[in-house]
Short mmCIF file of C-alpha atoms and ligand atoms in Angstrom, two decimals:
data_model
loop_
_atom_site.label_atom_id
_atom_site.label_comp_id
_atom_site.label_asym_id
_atom_site.label_seq_id
_atom_site.Cartn_x
_atom_site.Cartn_y
_atom_site.Cartn_z
CA UNK A 1 -17.44 -19.25 -15.53
CA UNK A 2 -15.53 -16.10 -16.44
CA UNK A 3 -12.88 -14.67 -14.15
CA UNK A 4 -15.10 -11.71 -13.28
CA UNK A 5 -17.82 -13.89 -11.88
CA UNK A 6 -15.57 -16.30 -10.01
CA UNK A 7 -16.57 -17.01 -6.43
CA UNK A 8 -14.54 -15.05 -3.90
CA UNK A 9 -16.42 -15.46 -0.59
CA UNK A 10 -15.75 -11.87 0.52
CA UNK A 11 -12.02 -12.24 -0.09
CA UNK A 12 -10.59 -9.28 -1.94
CA UNK A 13 -7.15 -10.86 -2.12
CA UNK A 14 -6.06 -14.49 -1.82
CA UNK A 15 -2.39 -15.37 -2.26
CA UNK A 16 -1.47 -19.07 -2.27
CA UNK A 17 1.92 -20.67 -2.70
CA UNK A 18 3.42 -17.50 -4.16
CA UNK A 19 7.06 -18.13 -5.02
CA UNK A 20 9.35 -15.78 -6.93
CA UNK A 21 12.81 -16.08 -8.41
CA UNK A 22 14.81 -12.99 -9.45
CA UNK A 23 17.80 -13.74 -11.70
CA UNK A 24 17.53 -17.39 -10.68
CA UNK A 25 17.54 -16.69 -6.93
CA UNK A 26 14.49 -17.47 -4.83
CA UNK A 27 13.36 -14.21 -3.21
CA UNK A 28 9.83 -15.12 -2.12
CA UNK A 29 9.03 -18.58 -0.81
CA UNK A 30 5.53 -20.05 -0.67
CA UNK A 31 3.54 -17.07 0.62
CA UNK A 32 -0.02 -17.74 1.73
CA UNK A 33 -2.34 -15.02 2.98
CA UNK A 34 -5.65 -13.36 2.30
CA UNK A 35 -7.38 -10.03 2.84
CA UNK A 36 -11.12 -9.62 3.38
CA UNK A 37 -13.34 -6.85 2.09
CA UNK A 38 -13.09 -3.80 4.36
CA UNK A 39 -9.98 -5.08 6.15
CA UNK A 40 -6.75 -3.09 6.63
CA UNK A 41 -3.77 -5.42 6.70
CA UNK A 42 -0.11 -4.52 6.97
CA UNK A 43 2.82 -6.40 5.48
CA UNK A 44 5.72 -5.81 7.86
CA UNK A 45 9.39 -6.64 7.51
CA UNK A 46 12.92 -5.33 7.22
CA UNK A 47 14.27 -3.74 4.08
CA UNK A 48 15.03 -6.38 1.44
CA UNK A 49 12.74 -9.07 2.89
CA UNK A 50 10.53 -9.11 -0.20
CA UNK A 51 7.64 -6.74 0.59
CA UNK A 52 7.80 -4.76 -2.66
CA UNK A 53 8.25 -7.88 -4.78
CA UNK A 54 5.11 -9.25 -3.13
CA UNK A 55 3.27 -5.98 -3.86
CA UNK A 56 4.46 -5.93 -7.47
CA UNK A 57 3.34 -9.54 -7.94
CA UNK A 58 -0.17 -8.59 -6.82
CA UNK A 59 -0.27 -5.35 -8.82
CA UNK A 60 1.27 -6.99 -11.91
CA UNK A 61 4.34 -4.79 -12.29
CA UNK A 62 7.18 -7.27 -11.76
CA UNK A 63 10.45 -6.47 -13.54
CA UNK A 64 11.48 -8.53 -16.54
CA UNK A 65 13.34 -11.75 -15.78
CA UNK A 66 11.33 -12.62 -12.69
CA UNK A 67 9.89 -16.13 -12.55
CA UNK A 68 6.68 -16.48 -10.59
CA UNK A 69 4.56 -19.44 -9.49
CA UNK A 70 1.53 -19.87 -7.27
CA UNK A 71 -1.86 -18.23 -7.26
CA UNK A 72 -2.97 -14.61 -6.75
CA UNK A 73 -6.70 -14.00 -6.83
CA UNK A 74 -7.98 -10.44 -6.75
CA UNK A 75 -11.77 -10.36 -6.25
CA UNK A 76 -11.78 -14.02 -7.18
CA UNK A 77 -9.95 -13.44 -10.48
CA UNK A 78 -6.67 -15.32 -11.02
CA UNK A 79 -4.05 -12.69 -11.95
CA UNK A 80 -0.73 -14.36 -11.17
CA UNK A 81 1.87 -13.27 -13.74
CA UNK A 82 -0.52 -10.89 -15.52
CA UNK A 83 0.31 -7.21 -16.05
CA UNK A 84 -2.58 -4.78 -15.31
CA UNK A 85 -3.50 -4.29 -19.00
CA UNK A 86 -4.18 -8.02 -19.39
CA UNK A 87 -6.48 -8.12 -16.39
CA UNK A 88 -10.21 -7.81 -16.32
CA UNK A 89 -11.54 -4.84 -14.39
CA UNK A 90 -12.08 -6.83 -11.18
CA UNK A 91 -8.47 -8.00 -11.15
CA UNK A 92 -6.92 -4.53 -11.10
CA UNK A 93 -5.43 -2.96 -8.01
CA UNK A 94 -5.23 0.70 -6.92
CA UNK A 95 -1.71 1.64 -5.81
CA UNK A 96 0.25 4.26 -3.90
CA UNK A 97 4.05 4.18 -3.74
CA UNK A 98 6.71 5.63 -1.50
CA UNK A 99 8.12 8.07 -4.03
CA UNK A 100 5.24 10.37 -4.94
CA UNK A 101 7.50 12.55 -7.09
CA UNK A 102 8.03 9.81 -9.66
CA UNK A 103 4.30 9.09 -9.81
CA UNK A 104 3.65 12.57 -11.24
CA UNK A 105 5.03 14.20 -14.39
CA UNK A 106 7.48 16.90 -13.22
CA UNK A 107 7.06 18.96 -16.41
CA UNK A 108 3.29 19.30 -16.39
CA UNK A 109 1.08 21.43 -14.15
CA UNK A 110 -1.06 19.51 -11.69
CA UNK A 111 -4.23 20.86 -13.32
CA UNK A 112 -3.23 19.40 -16.67
CA UNK A 113 -2.29 16.07 -15.08
CA UNK A 114 -5.62 15.88 -13.30
CA UNK A 115 -7.49 16.61 -16.55
CA UNK A 116 -5.51 13.86 -18.32
CA UNK A 117 -5.98 11.35 -15.49
CA UNK A 118 -9.68 12.12 -15.06
CA UNK A 119 -11.04 13.29 -18.41
CA UNK A 120 -14.56 14.62 -18.11
CA UNK A 121 -14.38 15.19 -14.36
CA UNK A 122 -16.17 18.42 -13.38
CA UNK A 123 -14.49 21.18 -11.40
CA UNK A 124 -16.77 20.29 -8.50
CA UNK A 125 -15.66 16.66 -8.63
CA UNK A 126 -11.98 17.64 -8.68
CA UNK A 127 -12.52 20.08 -5.82
CA UNK A 128 -14.28 17.41 -3.73
CA UNK A 129 -11.59 14.87 -4.53
CA UNK A 130 -8.81 17.22 -3.45
CA UNK A 131 -10.75 18.38 -0.38
CA UNK A 132 -11.11 14.73 0.71
CA UNK A 133 -7.34 14.57 1.18
CA UNK A 134 -7.08 18.05 2.69
CA UNK A 135 -5.94 19.91 -0.43
CA UNK A 136 -7.77 23.15 -1.14
CA UNK A 137 -7.59 26.33 -3.27
CA UNK A 138 -8.01 24.53 -6.60
CA UNK A 139 -7.08 27.37 -9.01
CA UNK A 140 -3.73 27.96 -7.30
CA UNK A 141 -3.15 24.24 -6.91
CA UNK A 142 -3.88 23.50 -10.57
CA UNK A 143 -1.30 26.02 -11.76
CA UNK A 144 1.50 24.41 -9.77
CA UNK A 145 4.09 21.83 -10.79
CA UNK A 146 4.74 18.72 -8.63
CA UNK A 147 8.03 20.12 -7.33
CA UNK A 148 6.11 23.07 -5.86
CA UNK A 149 4.22 20.80 -3.46
CA UNK A 150 5.56 19.33 -0.25
CA UNK A 151 6.17 15.57 -0.11
CA UNK A 152 3.07 15.15 2.05
CA UNK A 153 0.87 17.16 -0.33
CA UNK A 154 2.13 15.13 -3.29
CA UNK A 155 1.46 11.87 -1.47
CA UNK A 156 -2.05 12.99 -0.53
CA UNK A 157 -2.66 13.86 -4.19
CA UNK A 158 -1.44 10.39 -5.23
CA UNK A 159 -3.82 8.82 -2.71
CA UNK A 160 -6.69 10.96 -4.03
CA UNK A 161 -5.91 9.77 -7.57
CA UNK A 162 -5.67 6.13 -6.46
CA UNK A 163 -9.05 6.53 -4.77
CA UNK A 164 -10.61 7.40 -8.13
CA UNK A 165 -10.07 3.79 -9.14
CA UNK A 166 -13.12 1.65 -8.50
CA UNK A 167 -10.83 -1.20 -7.41
CA UNK A 168 -11.78 -2.71 -4.06
CA UNK A 169 -8.10 -3.35 -3.22
CA UNK A 170 -5.60 -0.60 -2.45
CA UNK A 171 -1.92 -1.43 -2.03
CA UNK A 172 0.22 1.27 -0.44
CA UNK A 173 3.94 0.42 -0.48
CA UNK A 174 5.78 2.48 2.18
CA UNK A 175 3.61 5.55 1.47
CA UNK A 176 4.74 7.40 4.60
CA UNK A 177 8.39 6.34 4.81
CA UNK A 178 9.82 9.49 3.21
CA UNK A 179 7.69 11.84 5.32
CA UNK A 180 8.22 13.59 8.65
CA UNK A 181 6.09 12.33 11.56
CA UNK A 182 3.40 15.03 11.43
CA UNK A 183 2.97 14.68 7.68
CA UNK A 184 2.96 10.93 8.17
CA UNK A 185 -0.02 11.26 10.53
CA UNK A 186 -1.93 13.29 7.98
CA UNK A 187 -1.34 10.70 5.24
CA UNK A 188 -2.40 7.88 7.60
CA UNK A 189 -5.61 9.80 8.39
CA UNK A 190 -6.27 10.20 4.68
CA UNK A 191 -5.77 6.48 4.06
CA UNK A 192 -8.05 5.57 6.95
CA UNK A 193 -10.71 7.97 5.68
CA UNK A 194 -10.33 6.58 2.13
CA UNK A 195 -11.10 3.07 3.38
CA UNK A 196 -13.53 3.62 6.25
CA UNK A 197 -15.66 6.52 5.07
CA UNK A 198 -15.31 6.76 1.31
CA UNK A 199 -15.61 3.07 0.41
CA UNK A 200 -16.03 0.84 3.49
CA UNK A 201 -15.65 -2.41 1.54
CA UNK A 202 -12.28 -1.30 0.17
CA UNK A 203 -9.44 -3.44 1.51
CA UNK A 204 -5.99 -2.04 2.19
CA UNK A 205 -2.64 -3.83 2.07
CA UNK A 206 -0.29 -1.40 3.76
CA UNK A 207 3.40 -2.13 3.38
CA UNK A 208 5.90 -0.80 5.87
CA UNK A 209 8.96 -1.65 7.93
CA UNK A 210 7.53 0.47 10.78
CA UNK A 211 5.35 -1.45 13.24
CA UNK A 212 4.38 1.75 15.10
CA UNK A 213 2.96 3.27 11.91
CA UNK A 214 1.20 0.03 10.97
CA UNK A 215 -0.38 -0.23 14.41
CA UNK A 216 -2.15 3.10 13.88
CA UNK A 217 -3.89 1.98 10.72
CA UNK A 218 -4.20 -1.78 10.43
CA UNK A 219 -6.28 -4.43 12.18
CA UNK A 220 -4.21 -7.37 11.03
CA UNK A 221 -0.48 -7.89 10.50
CA UNK A 222 1.58 -10.18 8.28
CA UNK A 223 5.28 -10.37 9.08
CA UNK A 224 7.91 -11.30 6.50
CA UNK A 225 11.51 -12.29 6.98
CA UNK A 226 13.85 -13.35 4.16
CA UNK A 227 11.09 -13.89 1.64
CA UNK A 228 8.91 -15.93 3.99
CA UNK A 229 5.80 -15.17 5.98
CA UNK A 230 6.76 -15.83 9.60
CA UNK A 231 3.69 -14.56 11.45
CA UNK A 232 0.06 -13.62 10.79
CA UNK A 233 -1.92 -12.15 13.68
CA UNK A 234 -4.37 -9.47 14.69
CA UNK A 235 -2.53 -6.22 15.41
CA UNK A 236 -3.51 -6.43 19.08
CA UNK A 237 -2.19 -9.99 19.32
CA UNK A 238 1.01 -9.04 17.51
CA UNK A 239 1.72 -6.12 19.84
CA UNK A 240 0.86 -7.99 23.03
CA UNK A 241 2.10 -11.50 22.26
CA UNK A 242 4.46 -11.60 19.30
CA UNK A 243 5.29 -15.24 18.57
CA UNK A 244 8.16 -15.41 16.11
CA UNK A 245 11.61 -14.28 17.35
CA UNK A 246 11.85 -11.73 14.50
CA UNK A 247 8.43 -10.26 15.38
CA UNK A 248 9.41 -10.16 19.05
CA UNK A 249 12.53 -8.13 18.19
CA UNK A 250 10.51 -5.82 15.94
CA UNK A 251 7.81 -5.16 18.55
CA UNK A 252 10.23 -4.76 21.45
CA UNK A 253 12.38 -2.32 19.46
CA UNK A 254 9.30 -0.27 18.55
CA UNK A 255 8.16 -0.19 22.18
CA UNK A 256 11.60 0.91 23.38
CA UNK A 257 11.66 3.67 20.74
CA UNK A 258 8.19 4.89 21.74
CA UNK A 259 8.76 4.82 25.49
CA UNK A 260 12.37 5.47 26.38
CA UNK A 261 13.06 4.50 30.00
CA UNK A 262 15.86 7.00 30.31
CA UNK A 263 17.10 9.95 28.31
CA UNK A 264 20.75 10.28 27.43
CA UNK A 265 22.22 13.63 28.52
N1 LIG B 301 14.77 -6.00 -10.02
C1 LIG B 301 15.51 -6.70 -9.15
N2 LIG B 301 16.66 -7.31 -9.55
C2 LIG B 301 17.41 -8.02 -8.66
N3 LIG B 301 17.09 -8.20 -7.37
C3 LIG B 301 15.96 -7.63 -6.92
C4 LIG B 301 15.12 -6.85 -7.78
N4 LIG B 301 14.07 -6.40 -7.06
C5 LIG B 301 14.26 -6.88 -5.80
N5 LIG B 301 15.38 -7.60 -5.73
C6 LIG B 301 15.92 -8.28 -4.51
O1 LIG B 301 14.86 -9.03 -3.92
C7 LIG B 301 14.87 -8.88 -2.51
C8 LIG B 301 13.55 -8.31 -2.03
O2 LIG B 301 13.40 -6.99 -2.54
P1 LIG B 301 12.16 -6.07 -2.17
O3 LIG B 301 10.90 -6.83 -2.37
O4 LIG B 301 12.31 -4.80 -2.95
O5 LIG B 301 12.39 -5.80 -0.61
P2 LIG B 301 11.62 -4.82 0.39
O6 LIG B 301 10.54 -4.11 -0.36
O7 LIG B 301 11.11 -5.69 1.49
O8 LIG B 301 12.64 -3.87 0.91
C9 LIG B 301 16.07 -7.98 -2.18
O9 LIG B 301 17.15 -8.80 -1.85
C10 LIG B 301 16.32 -7.24 -3.47
O10 LIG B 301 17.67 -6.89 -3.59
MG1 LIG B 302 10.18 -2.07 -0.70
#
């Protein structure tokens, strides 16, 4: 049986026993979780707990010198330790990162970058793609450089480009962290639309330290602390009955921030 035809039982992502050492130090310890087709799952945790290393393991972009063990199956294909170029089509992952400015070439107009990224795409296709993330006025847009867009516009463009991938798994690592709250809402709407309306079987792994943001988008939550998965629950369950002491602190802090009982004067 080839990797592409391996059985996956509706699982878009299955991580088992994932363990990672960076410069000889264990940073991720025995992670086990899975994501179903059409599901939006968040990976929550404080800065430095290992979220991005987990994402990079799944995407295949770990830095040199990292030792990895365990199993990562994307659409049933084992990809643990494989960079994207070594993967079959089914094992590749669409990605969106926090820093949209580094995802685009600062010295090239957006029109030229779009033509390079999507050779052969018609003007109509490009217009529809940009409209789907709320970007309009293609001729003016195409003549601009990345620095001439706002952070939110750049991020929406990155999401639109990621959506061009036929991959059924999208990983977004802190895509809204650098944005103001209104822009954040817009990007969350775009992500929701990209999964629900554009490709309903697409699964999303949304990485954030912000439980309030995650709650707006995701149905299921995974919580990490110090390289370990400490809780896995539906978002409703997590918000109403957090089990692990770290999750309890996270949820209570988010609730206090959202609903202040008194205002300092
Ligand atoms: N390239 C690297 N070299 C050395 N240490 C790293 C490297 N990447 C990550 N780490 C360490 O691994 C831990 C987890 O990092 P990371 O996954 O980026 O955390 P998060 O995304 O949750 O903020 C941190 O302690 C970080 O300092
Ligand atoms: Mg990170």
